[in-house]
Each structure stands twice: as C-alpha cells, then as structure tokens.
Amino acid sequence: MYKAFYEMERSPFARDIPPGMLYESPVMADILGRLCYVADRQLFAVVTADAGCGKSTLIRRFVSSLPKEEYLFLYLSDSKLTPRWFYKGMLDQLGIESRFYRGDAKRQLQKEVEIIRGVQGKKVVCILDEAHLLEKETIEEFRFLLNYRFDSMSPMALVLAGQAELWDKLRLQRYAAVRQRIDINCILPHLDRAETESYIHSHLMYAGGRQDIFTEKALDEIYRESTGIPRCINRICNGCLMYASQQGKRLTDEHQVKYVLEHEMLGGDV
C-alpha cells in the first residue's frame, strides 16, 4: 500500500526476498561459512536461534550459496517425524518408494546416497527444520544413521535447525551419544542496535526507495521494541510505513513508531 507513496519498486519487509538480497550480519556470515564446511566435510551440525531471529533465512542463504551441481539437498520440517517417516520423507524427495520397516528404509537411503556420491559425484546435505519439536526416538535414530561403515565415514551432512530449546534438550543425559557426534554447534543471536539499523537500510535499499525514511530516534525505538528480532523488525517497519504513508509523512520519527506500537499492534505486541 505504501510502495507508490515512497516510490519503491518492491516491498522492503516481505518474506519472499531473494536469498542473495537478504541482510547478512557478521555472525550470520560466520555461521554460513561453518555450514559450508559442514556440507563439504559431510559433518553433523546443530543450529539454534530464538523464534524470529532468522533461522529460516539462514537456511535459505545456506542452500542458495552452494553449487547445485555438487550438492543435493534434502529438507524436512515435521514436528511429528518418526524414524520411519524420516527415512520415507528423504526417500520420497529422491523419487524412491520407501520400504515399510525402518531398518530396510535406512539401508535403502544409505544405498541411494552411495549411488549419488559415486555416480553423480554429489554430496548429500540433509536439513531438519523445527528440530526442537522432534521426539526422543527420532533424535536417537540420527546416531544409527551416522554410524556407517563401522563409524569410519558419514553418508551425508546432517543439519538440525531449531529454536533455542533444541540445545537444552540435547544437553540431557539421554542424548549423550547423539551429542558426542555433533561436530559444530551454531547459535544465531538477536541483532544489536547497529545491525538493526543496517538490516532496515539493507531492506529499504532492496526495495529501491530512500534509506533515510526512519529517524535515528525511530530506529532506537524499533530496536528497543523488537529486541533485534528480524521478524519483529519487519512487522514494526511495515506498520510504520503504512501509517506514515496514510498520514502523508515522508519521514518516520519515534512518535509515529510509538503510536503504531500502541494503536496498531495491540499495545506493542510484535
């Protein structure tokens, strides 16, 4: 609604921004480098972040950063994922009908991965999103999947991505055998004040509009209310741009931000 008013070519805070155009904080850049290492060396990694902090964005950037001629990606996001459905989900993505029993399906997957590596010359990367919701049986299955050829090699790179409670769960004694196999643990934090400003400016630049729509004090208020969570930043900025454009304001100050938070977002609930 406000694109025409601000002479923007695209929506600055939409969810479908191309991965290459998304803001990349220094920490995200570091984690991306580590995940690329995980993919190359076929390791086991865990990525955690608070809700709205950019975990899905990180995954999109990670997948888009690796050459498709060298890597095959398998992606699953299912809170009710049992070991059997875990194997079935991956085999489905490979175009193969899964056998009924878990052990048979696991051997099917391992055999197919060997073919992909040996014939196609590709490395397989499996990403399990919302992994904090997985049950004990499924989490424990990962060590059996990764225990391959007498533990001498990993059949694929495995990335578990979830909210912060995933690592709290993995710290439990019952998951000691799984935890010991984790090669890299990455935590994506909230943006700080400077990163929040860079994030907003980057998205406004992507939209093709002015980058000085928000005053410094407006940015302070956005950071204070969002606590540096990108999803919250998006909601606040969208609300402010809609309100300001309706009022014919080319500049958004802290008073307008406070008004939007109090009147447009249920008392600041972002």
mmCIF file of C-alpha atoms in Angstrom:
data_model
loop_
_atom_site.group_PDB
_atom_site.id
_atom_site.type_symbol
_atom_site.label_atom_id
_atom_site.label_comp_id
_atom_site.label_asym_id
_atom_site.label_seq_id
_atom_site.Cartn_x
_atom_site.Cartn_y
_atom_site.Cartn_z
ATOM 1 C CA MET A 1 0.000 0.000 0.000
ATOM 2 C CA TYR A 2 2.895 2.352 0.700
ATOM 3 C CA LYS A 3 5.191 1.391 -2.207
ATOM 4 C CA ALA A 4 3.813 4.037 -4.551
ATOM 5 C CA PHE A 5 3.963 6.749 -1.899
ATOM 6 C CA TYR A 6 7.641 6.084 -1.196
ATOM 7 C CA GLU A 7 8.389 5.322 -4.863
ATOM 8 C CA MET A 8 9.562 1.795 -4.078
ATOM 9 C CA GLU A 9 9.952 -0.918 -6.683
ATOM 10 C CA ARG A 10 9.490 -3.797 -4.219
ATOM 11 C CA SER A 11 8.143 -4.420 -0.735
ATOM 12 C CA PRO A 12 11.085 -3.948 1.654
ATOM 13 C CA PHE A 13 9.995 -6.201 4.510
ATOM 14 C CA ALA A 14 8.291 -9.072 2.695
ATOM 15 C CA ARG A 15 9.033 -12.740 3.383
ATOM 16 C CA ASP A 16 9.889 -13.626 -0.231
ATOM 17 C CA ILE A 17 13.025 -11.507 -0.687
ATOM 18 C CA PRO A 18 15.600 -13.454 -2.763
ATOM 19 C CA PRO A 19 18.295 -15.048 -0.552
ATOM 20 C CA GLY A 20 21.100 -13.080 -2.192
ATOM 21 C CA MET A 21 19.409 -9.787 -1.320
ATOM 22 C CA LEU A 22 18.848 -10.543 2.367
ATOM 23 C CA TYR A 23 20.791 -8.741 5.079
ATOM 24 C CA GLU A 24 23.744 -10.738 6.375
ATOM 25 C CA SER A 25 25.037 -9.895 9.837
ATOM 26 C CA PRO A 26 28.664 -10.713 10.730
ATOM 27 C CA VAL A 27 27.509 -13.633 12.888
ATOM 28 C CA MET A 28 25.319 -14.986 10.096
ATOM 29 C CA ALA A 29 28.239 -14.737 7.662
ATOM 30 C CA ASP A 30 30.393 -16.717 10.109
ATOM 31 C CA ILE A 31 27.719 -19.406 10.567
ATOM 32 C CA LEU A 32 27.244 -19.679 6.798
ATOM 33 C CA GLY A 33 30.959 -20.321 6.430
ATOM 34 C CA ARG A 34 30.819 -23.017 9.079
ATOM 35 C CA LEU A 35 27.795 -24.673 7.458
ATOM 36 C CA CYS A 36 29.557 -24.714 4.098
ATOM 37 C CA TYR A 37 32.413 -26.530 5.854
ATOM 38 C CA VAL A 38 29.864 -28.979 7.307
ATOM 39 C CA ALA A 39 28.465 -29.650 3.819
ATOM 40 C CA ASP A 40 31.898 -30.124 2.285
ATOM 41 C CA ARG A 41 33.210 -32.450 5.008
ATOM 42 C CA GLN A 42 29.847 -34.224 5.494
ATOM 43 C CA LEU A 43 29.585 -33.415 9.199
ATOM 44 C CA PHE A 44 26.806 -33.166 11.793
ATOM 45 C CA ALA A 45 25.749 -29.650 12.865
ATOM 46 C CA VAL A 46 23.147 -28.073 15.110
ATOM 47 C CA VAL A 47 21.817 -24.543 14.524
ATOM 48 C CA THR A 48 19.661 -22.832 17.145
ATOM 49 C CA ALA A 49 18.015 -19.414 17.427
ATOM 50 C CA ASP A 50 15.144 -17.749 19.235
ATOM 51 C CA ALA A 51 11.893 -17.579 17.272
ATOM 52 C CA GLY A 52 12.011 -14.924 14.567
ATOM 53 C CA CYS A 53 15.790 -14.469 14.647
ATOM 54 C CA GLY A 54 16.369 -15.600 11.061
ATOM 55 C CA LYS A 55 16.862 -19.362 11.214
ATOM 56 C CA SER A 56 14.808 -19.942 8.055
ATOM 57 C CA THR A 57 16.612 -17.060 6.352
ATOM 58 C CA LEU A 58 19.938 -18.647 7.296
ATOM 59 C CA ILE A 59 18.848 -21.972 5.791
ATOM 60 C CA ARG A 60 17.736 -20.270 2.567
ATOM 61 C CA ARG A 61 21.058 -18.491 2.258
ATOM 62 C CA PHE A 62 22.976 -21.672 3.034
ATOM 63 C CA VAL A 63 21.153 -23.715 0.387
ATOM 64 C CA SER A 64 21.486 -20.977 -2.240
ATOM 65 C CA SER A 65 25.214 -20.495 -1.564
ATOM 66 C CA LEU A 66 26.306 -23.996 -2.585
ATOM 67 C CA PRO A 67 26.561 -25.131 -6.226
ATOM 68 C CA LYS A 68 23.686 -27.432 -7.193
ATOM 69 C CA GLU A 69 25.959 -29.474 -9.441
ATOM 70 C CA GLU A 70 27.991 -30.512 -6.386
ATOM 71 C CA TYR A 71 25.349 -30.862 -3.673
ATOM 72 C CA LEU A 72 21.949 -32.487 -3.281
ATOM 73 C CA PHE A 73 19.734 -31.011 -0.565
ATOM 74 C CA LEU A 74 17.047 -32.859 1.355
ATOM 75 C CA TYR A 75 14.784 -30.739 3.572
ATOM 76 C CA LEU A 76 12.256 -31.907 6.153
ATOM 77 C CA SER A 77 10.148 -29.914 8.612
ATOM 78 C CA ASP A 78 7.701 -32.054 10.559
ATOM 79 C CA SER A 79 7.100 -31.950 14.313
ATOM 80 C CA LYS A 80 5.621 -35.481 14.255
ATOM 81 C CA LEU A 81 8.532 -37.013 12.389
ATOM 82 C CA THR A 82 9.087 -40.628 13.469
ATOM 83 C CA PRO A 83 12.205 -42.539 12.349
ATOM 84 C CA ARG A 84 10.179 -44.381 9.709
ATOM 85 C CA TRP A 85 8.700 -41.150 8.317
ATOM 86 C CA PHE A 86 12.124 -39.546 8.482
ATOM 87 C CA TYR A 87 13.505 -42.117 6.057
ATOM 88 C CA LYS A 88 10.346 -42.095 3.976
ATOM 89 C CA GLY A 89 10.457 -38.309 3.680
ATOM 90 C CA MET A 90 14.031 -38.342 2.394
ATOM 91 C CA LEU A 91 13.437 -41.248 0.014
ATOM 92 C CA ASP A 92 10.322 -39.515 -1.350
ATOM 93 C CA GLN A 93 12.466 -36.493 -2.232
ATOM 94 C CA LEU A 94 14.799 -38.837 -4.079
ATOM 95 C CA GLY A 95 11.859 -40.302 -6.018
ATOM 96 C CA ILE A 96 12.086 -43.704 -4.348
ATOM 97 C CA GLU A 97 9.285 -45.654 -2.685
ATOM 98 C CA SER A 98 10.276 -46.395 0.887
ATOM 99 C CA ARG A 99 10.115 -49.890 2.328
ATOM 100 C CA PHE A 100 7.882 -50.333 5.346
ATOM 101 C CA TYR A 101 10.364 -51.341 8.023
ATOM 102 C CA ARG A 102 12.704 -48.729 9.422
ATOM 103 C CA GLY A 103 15.868 -50.800 9.025
ATOM 104 C CA ASP A 104 15.071 -51.590 5.391
ATOM 105 C CA ALA A 105 14.319 -47.939 4.654
ATOM 106 C CA LYS A 106 17.579 -46.845 6.287
ATOM 107 C CA ARG A 107 19.558 -49.274 4.144
ATOM 108 C CA GLN A 108 17.659 -48.016 1.070
ATOM 109 C CA LEU A 109 18.676 -44.466 1.882
ATOM 110 C CA GLN A 110 22.302 -45.353 2.535
ATOM 111 C CA LYS A 111 22.489 -47.285 -0.722
ATOM 112 C CA GLU A 112 20.947 -44.412 -2.686
ATOM 113 C CA VAL A 113 23.326 -41.920 -1.090
ATOM 114 C CA GLU A 114 26.251 -44.103 -2.176
ATOM 115 C CA ILE A 115 24.934 -44.032 -5.748
ATOM 116 C CA ILE A 116 24.538 -40.250 -5.611
ATOM 117 C CA ARG A 117 28.091 -39.852 -4.331
ATOM 118 C CA GLY A 118 29.663 -42.430 -6.628
ATOM 119 C CA VAL A 119 27.725 -41.978 -9.887
ATOM 120 C CA GLN A 120 26.510 -38.372 -9.765
ATOM 121 C CA GLY A 121 29.530 -37.095 -7.842
ATOM 122 C CA LYS A 122 27.351 -35.117 -5.443
ATOM 123 C CA LYS A 123 27.429 -34.726 -1.687
ATOM 124 C CA VAL A 124 24.127 -35.042 0.174
ATOM 125 C CA VAL A 125 23.053 -32.453 2.740
ATOM 126 C CA CYS A 126 20.007 -33.208 4.902
ATOM 127 C CA ILE A 127 18.392 -30.302 6.785
ATOM 128 C CA LEU A 128 15.832 -30.997 9.504
ATOM 129 C CA ASP A 129 13.988 -27.813 10.438
ATOM 130 C CA GLU A 130 11.960 -27.266 13.645
ATOM 131 C CA ALA A 131 14.146 -29.962 15.197
ATOM 132 C CA HIS A 132 13.323 -28.777 18.738
ATOM 133 C CA LEU A 133 9.948 -30.498 18.293
ATOM 134 C CA LEU A 134 11.405 -33.932 17.483
ATOM 135 C CA GLU A 135 10.760 -36.824 19.841
ATOM 136 C CA LYS A 136 13.432 -38.860 21.637
ATOM 137 C CA GLU A 137 13.188 -41.865 19.297
ATOM 138 C CA THR A 138 13.821 -39.764 16.194
ATOM 139 C CA ILE A 139 16.747 -37.852 17.704
ATOM 140 C CA GLU A 140 18.403 -41.094 18.791
ATOM 141 C CA GLU A 141 17.971 -42.506 15.274
ATOM 142 C CA PHE A 142 20.490 -39.980 13.953
ATOM 143 C CA ARG A 143 23.411 -41.771 15.607
ATOM 144 C CA PHE A 144 22.437 -45.011 13.899
ATOM 145 C CA LEU A 145 22.154 -43.226 10.556
ATOM 146 C CA LEU A 146 25.572 -41.624 11.005
ATOM 147 C CA ASN A 147 27.171 -44.847 12.279
ATOM 148 C CA TYR A 148 28.146 -46.015 8.817
ATOM 149 C CA ARG A 149 30.822 -48.463 7.709
ATOM 150 C CA PHE A 150 31.907 -49.107 11.295
ATOM 151 C CA ASP A 151 31.795 -45.373 12.046
ATOM 152 C CA SER A 152 34.576 -44.669 9.522
ATOM 153 C CA MET A 153 32.580 -42.177 7.426
ATOM 154 C CA SER A 154 29.360 -40.195 7.348
ATOM 155 C CA PRO A 155 26.923 -40.928 4.498
ATOM 156 C CA MET A 156 25.758 -37.310 4.415
ATOM 157 C CA ALA A 157 25.905 -33.930 6.087
ATOM 158 C CA LEU A 158 23.149 -33.555 8.682
ATOM 159 C CA VAL A 159 21.955 -30.159 9.962
ATOM 160 C CA LEU A 160 19.429 -29.922 12.788
ATOM 161 C CA ALA A 161 17.875 -26.456 12.958
ATOM 162 C CA GLY A 162 15.524 -25.383 15.719
ATOM 163 C CA GLN A 163 14.679 -22.960 18.461
ATOM 164 C CA ALA A 164 16.938 -22.482 21.475
ATOM 165 C CA GLU A 165 15.322 -25.308 23.449
ATOM 166 C CA LEU A 166 16.792 -27.806 20.963
ATOM 167 C CA TRP A 167 20.227 -27.458 22.537
ATOM 168 C CA ASP A 168 18.676 -27.597 26.030
ATOM 169 C CA LYS A 169 17.130 -30.908 25.015
ATOM 170 C CA LEU A 170 20.380 -32.269 23.563
ATOM 171 C CA ARG A 171 22.192 -31.480 26.830
ATOM 172 C CA LEU A 172 20.107 -34.122 28.625
ATOM 173 C CA GLN A 173 21.987 -37.277 29.604
ATOM 174 C CA ARG A 174 19.701 -39.438 27.464
ATOM 175 C CA TYR A 175 21.109 -37.763 24.342
ATOM 176 C CA ALA A 176 24.793 -38.064 25.309
ATOM 177 C CA ALA A 177 25.536 -40.496 22.462
ATOM 178 C CA VAL A 178 23.944 -38.138 19.931
ATOM 179 C CA ARG A 179 25.570 -35.039 21.417
ATOM 180 C CA GLN A 180 29.033 -36.597 21.193
ATOM 181 C CA ARG A 181 28.608 -36.907 17.427
ATOM 182 C CA ILE A 182 27.836 -33.210 16.891
ATOM 183 C CA ASP A 183 30.749 -31.603 15.056
ATOM 184 C CA ILE A 184 29.596 -27.968 15.018
ATOM 185 C CA ASN A 185 27.081 -26.062 17.148
ATOM 186 C CA CYS A 186 25.926 -22.645 15.873
ATOM 187 C CA ILE A 187 23.792 -20.093 17.746
ATOM 188 C CA LEU A 188 22.186 -17.244 15.809
ATOM 189 C CA PRO A 189 21.716 -14.280 18.196
ATOM 190 C CA HIS A 190 19.473 -11.218 18.136
ATOM 191 C CA LEU A 191 20.734 -8.258 16.099
ATOM 192 C CA ASP A 192 22.346 -5.448 18.065
ATOM 193 C CA ARG A 193 21.404 -1.784 17.595
ATOM 194 C CA ALA A 194 23.872 -1.130 14.769
ATOM 195 C CA GLU A 195 22.886 -4.355 12.996
ATOM 196 C CA THR A 196 19.203 -3.472 13.330
ATOM 197 C CA GLU A 197 19.851 -0.185 11.534
ATOM 198 C CA SER A 198 21.891 -1.938 8.844
ATOM 199 C CA TYR A 199 19.127 -4.520 8.468
ATOM 200 C CA ILE A 200 16.476 -1.845 7.895
ATOM 201 C CA HIS A 201 18.659 0.161 5.494
ATOM 202 C CA SER A 202 19.528 -3.000 3.549
ATOM 203 C CA HIS A 203 15.860 -3.863 3.072
ATOM 204 C CA LEU A 204 14.978 -0.317 2.036
ATOM 205 C CA MET A 205 17.826 -0.403 -0.483
ATOM 206 C CA TYR A 206 16.454 -3.687 -1.866
ATOM 207 C CA ALA A 207 13.045 -2.021 -2.254
ATOM 208 C CA GLY A 208 14.590 0.735 -4.356
ATOM 209 C CA GLY A 209 13.458 3.522 -2.068
ATOM 210 C CA ARG A 210 15.124 6.038 0.206
ATOM 211 C CA GLN A 211 17.125 4.676 3.108
ATOM 212 C CA ASP A 212 16.532 7.674 5.399
ATOM 213 C CA ILE A 213 12.800 7.140 5.989
ATOM 214 C CA PHE A 214 13.343 6.399 9.698
ATOM 215 C CA THR A 215 14.993 8.943 12.004
ATOM 216 C CA GLU A 216 17.734 7.855 14.421
ATOM 217 C CA LYS A 217 15.321 8.014 17.351
ATOM 218 C CA ALA A 218 12.780 5.985 15.375
ATOM 219 C CA LEU A 219 15.442 3.350 14.833
ATOM 220 C CA ASP A 220 16.214 3.407 18.562
ATOM 221 C CA GLU A 221 12.547 2.772 19.312
ATOM 222 C CA ILE A 222 12.287 -0.032 16.740
ATOM 223 C CA TYR A 223 15.346 -1.730 18.208
ATOM 224 C CA ARG A 224 14.090 -1.324 21.775
ATOM 225 C CA GLU A 225 10.712 -2.854 20.984
ATOM 226 C CA SER A 226 11.929 -5.620 18.640
ATOM 227 C CA THR A 227 14.976 -6.534 20.765
ATOM 228 C CA GLY A 228 16.772 -7.128 17.477
ATOM 229 C CA ILE A 229 14.495 -9.945 16.265
ATOM 230 C CA PRO A 230 14.191 -9.612 12.445
ATOM 231 C CA ARG A 231 10.603 -10.876 12.297
ATOM 232 C CA CYS A 232 9.542 -8.220 14.813
ATOM 233 C CA ILE A 233 11.546 -5.547 12.981
ATOM 234 C CA ASN A 234 9.677 -6.416 9.785
ATOM 235 C CA ARG A 235 6.270 -6.120 11.448
ATOM 236 C CA ILE A 236 7.057 -2.809 13.113
ATOM 237 C CA CYS A 237 8.571 -1.275 9.976
ATOM 238 C CA ASN A 238 5.673 -2.424 7.808
ATOM 239 C CA GLY A 239 3.196 -0.952 10.265
ATOM 240 C CA CYS A 240 5.099 2.337 10.458
ATOM 241 C CA LEU A 241 5.373 2.716 6.683
ATOM 242 C CA MET A 242 1.663 2.033 6.229
ATOM 243 C CA TYR A 243 0.704 4.536 8.925
ATOM 244 C CA ALA A 244 3.140 7.234 7.771
ATOM 245 C CA SER A 245 2.066 6.941 4.130
ATOM 246 C CA GLN A 246 -1.592 7.253 5.133
ATOM 247 C CA GLN A 247 -0.673 10.414 7.038
ATOM 248 C CA GLY A 248 1.345 11.743 4.087
ATOM 249 C CA LYS A 249 4.575 11.685 6.112
ATOM 250 C CA ARG A 250 7.821 11.162 4.189
ATOM 251 C CA LEU A 251 9.790 10.717 7.414
ATOM 252 C CA THR A 252 9.010 8.414 10.332
ATOM 253 C CA ASP A 253 10.065 9.573 13.813
ATOM 254 C CA GLU A 254 9.915 7.911 17.234
ATOM 255 C CA HIS A 255 6.469 9.359 17.986
ATOM 256 C CA GLN A 256 4.970 7.635 14.951
ATOM 257 C CA VAL A 257 6.689 4.364 15.903
ATOM 258 C CA LYS A 258 5.226 4.583 19.426
ATOM 259 C CA TYR A 259 1.789 5.378 18.017
ATOM 260 C CA VAL A 260 1.874 2.337 15.736
ATOM 261 C CA LEU A 261 3.060 0.101 18.585
ATOM 262 C CA GLU A 262 0.316 1.331 20.903
ATOM 263 C CA HIS A 263 -2.587 1.517 18.450
ATOM 264 C CA GLU A 264 -1.804 -0.834 15.561
ATOM 265 C CA MET A 265 -0.075 -3.734 17.302
ATOM 266 C CA LEU A 266 -2.214 -4.493 20.349
ATOM 267 C CA GLY A 267 -0.243 -2.419 22.805
ATOM 268 C CA GLY A 268 3.193 -3.230 21.445
ATOM 269 C CA ASP A 269 2.671 -6.965 20.918
ATOM 270 C CA VAL A 270 5.005 -7.658 17.998
#
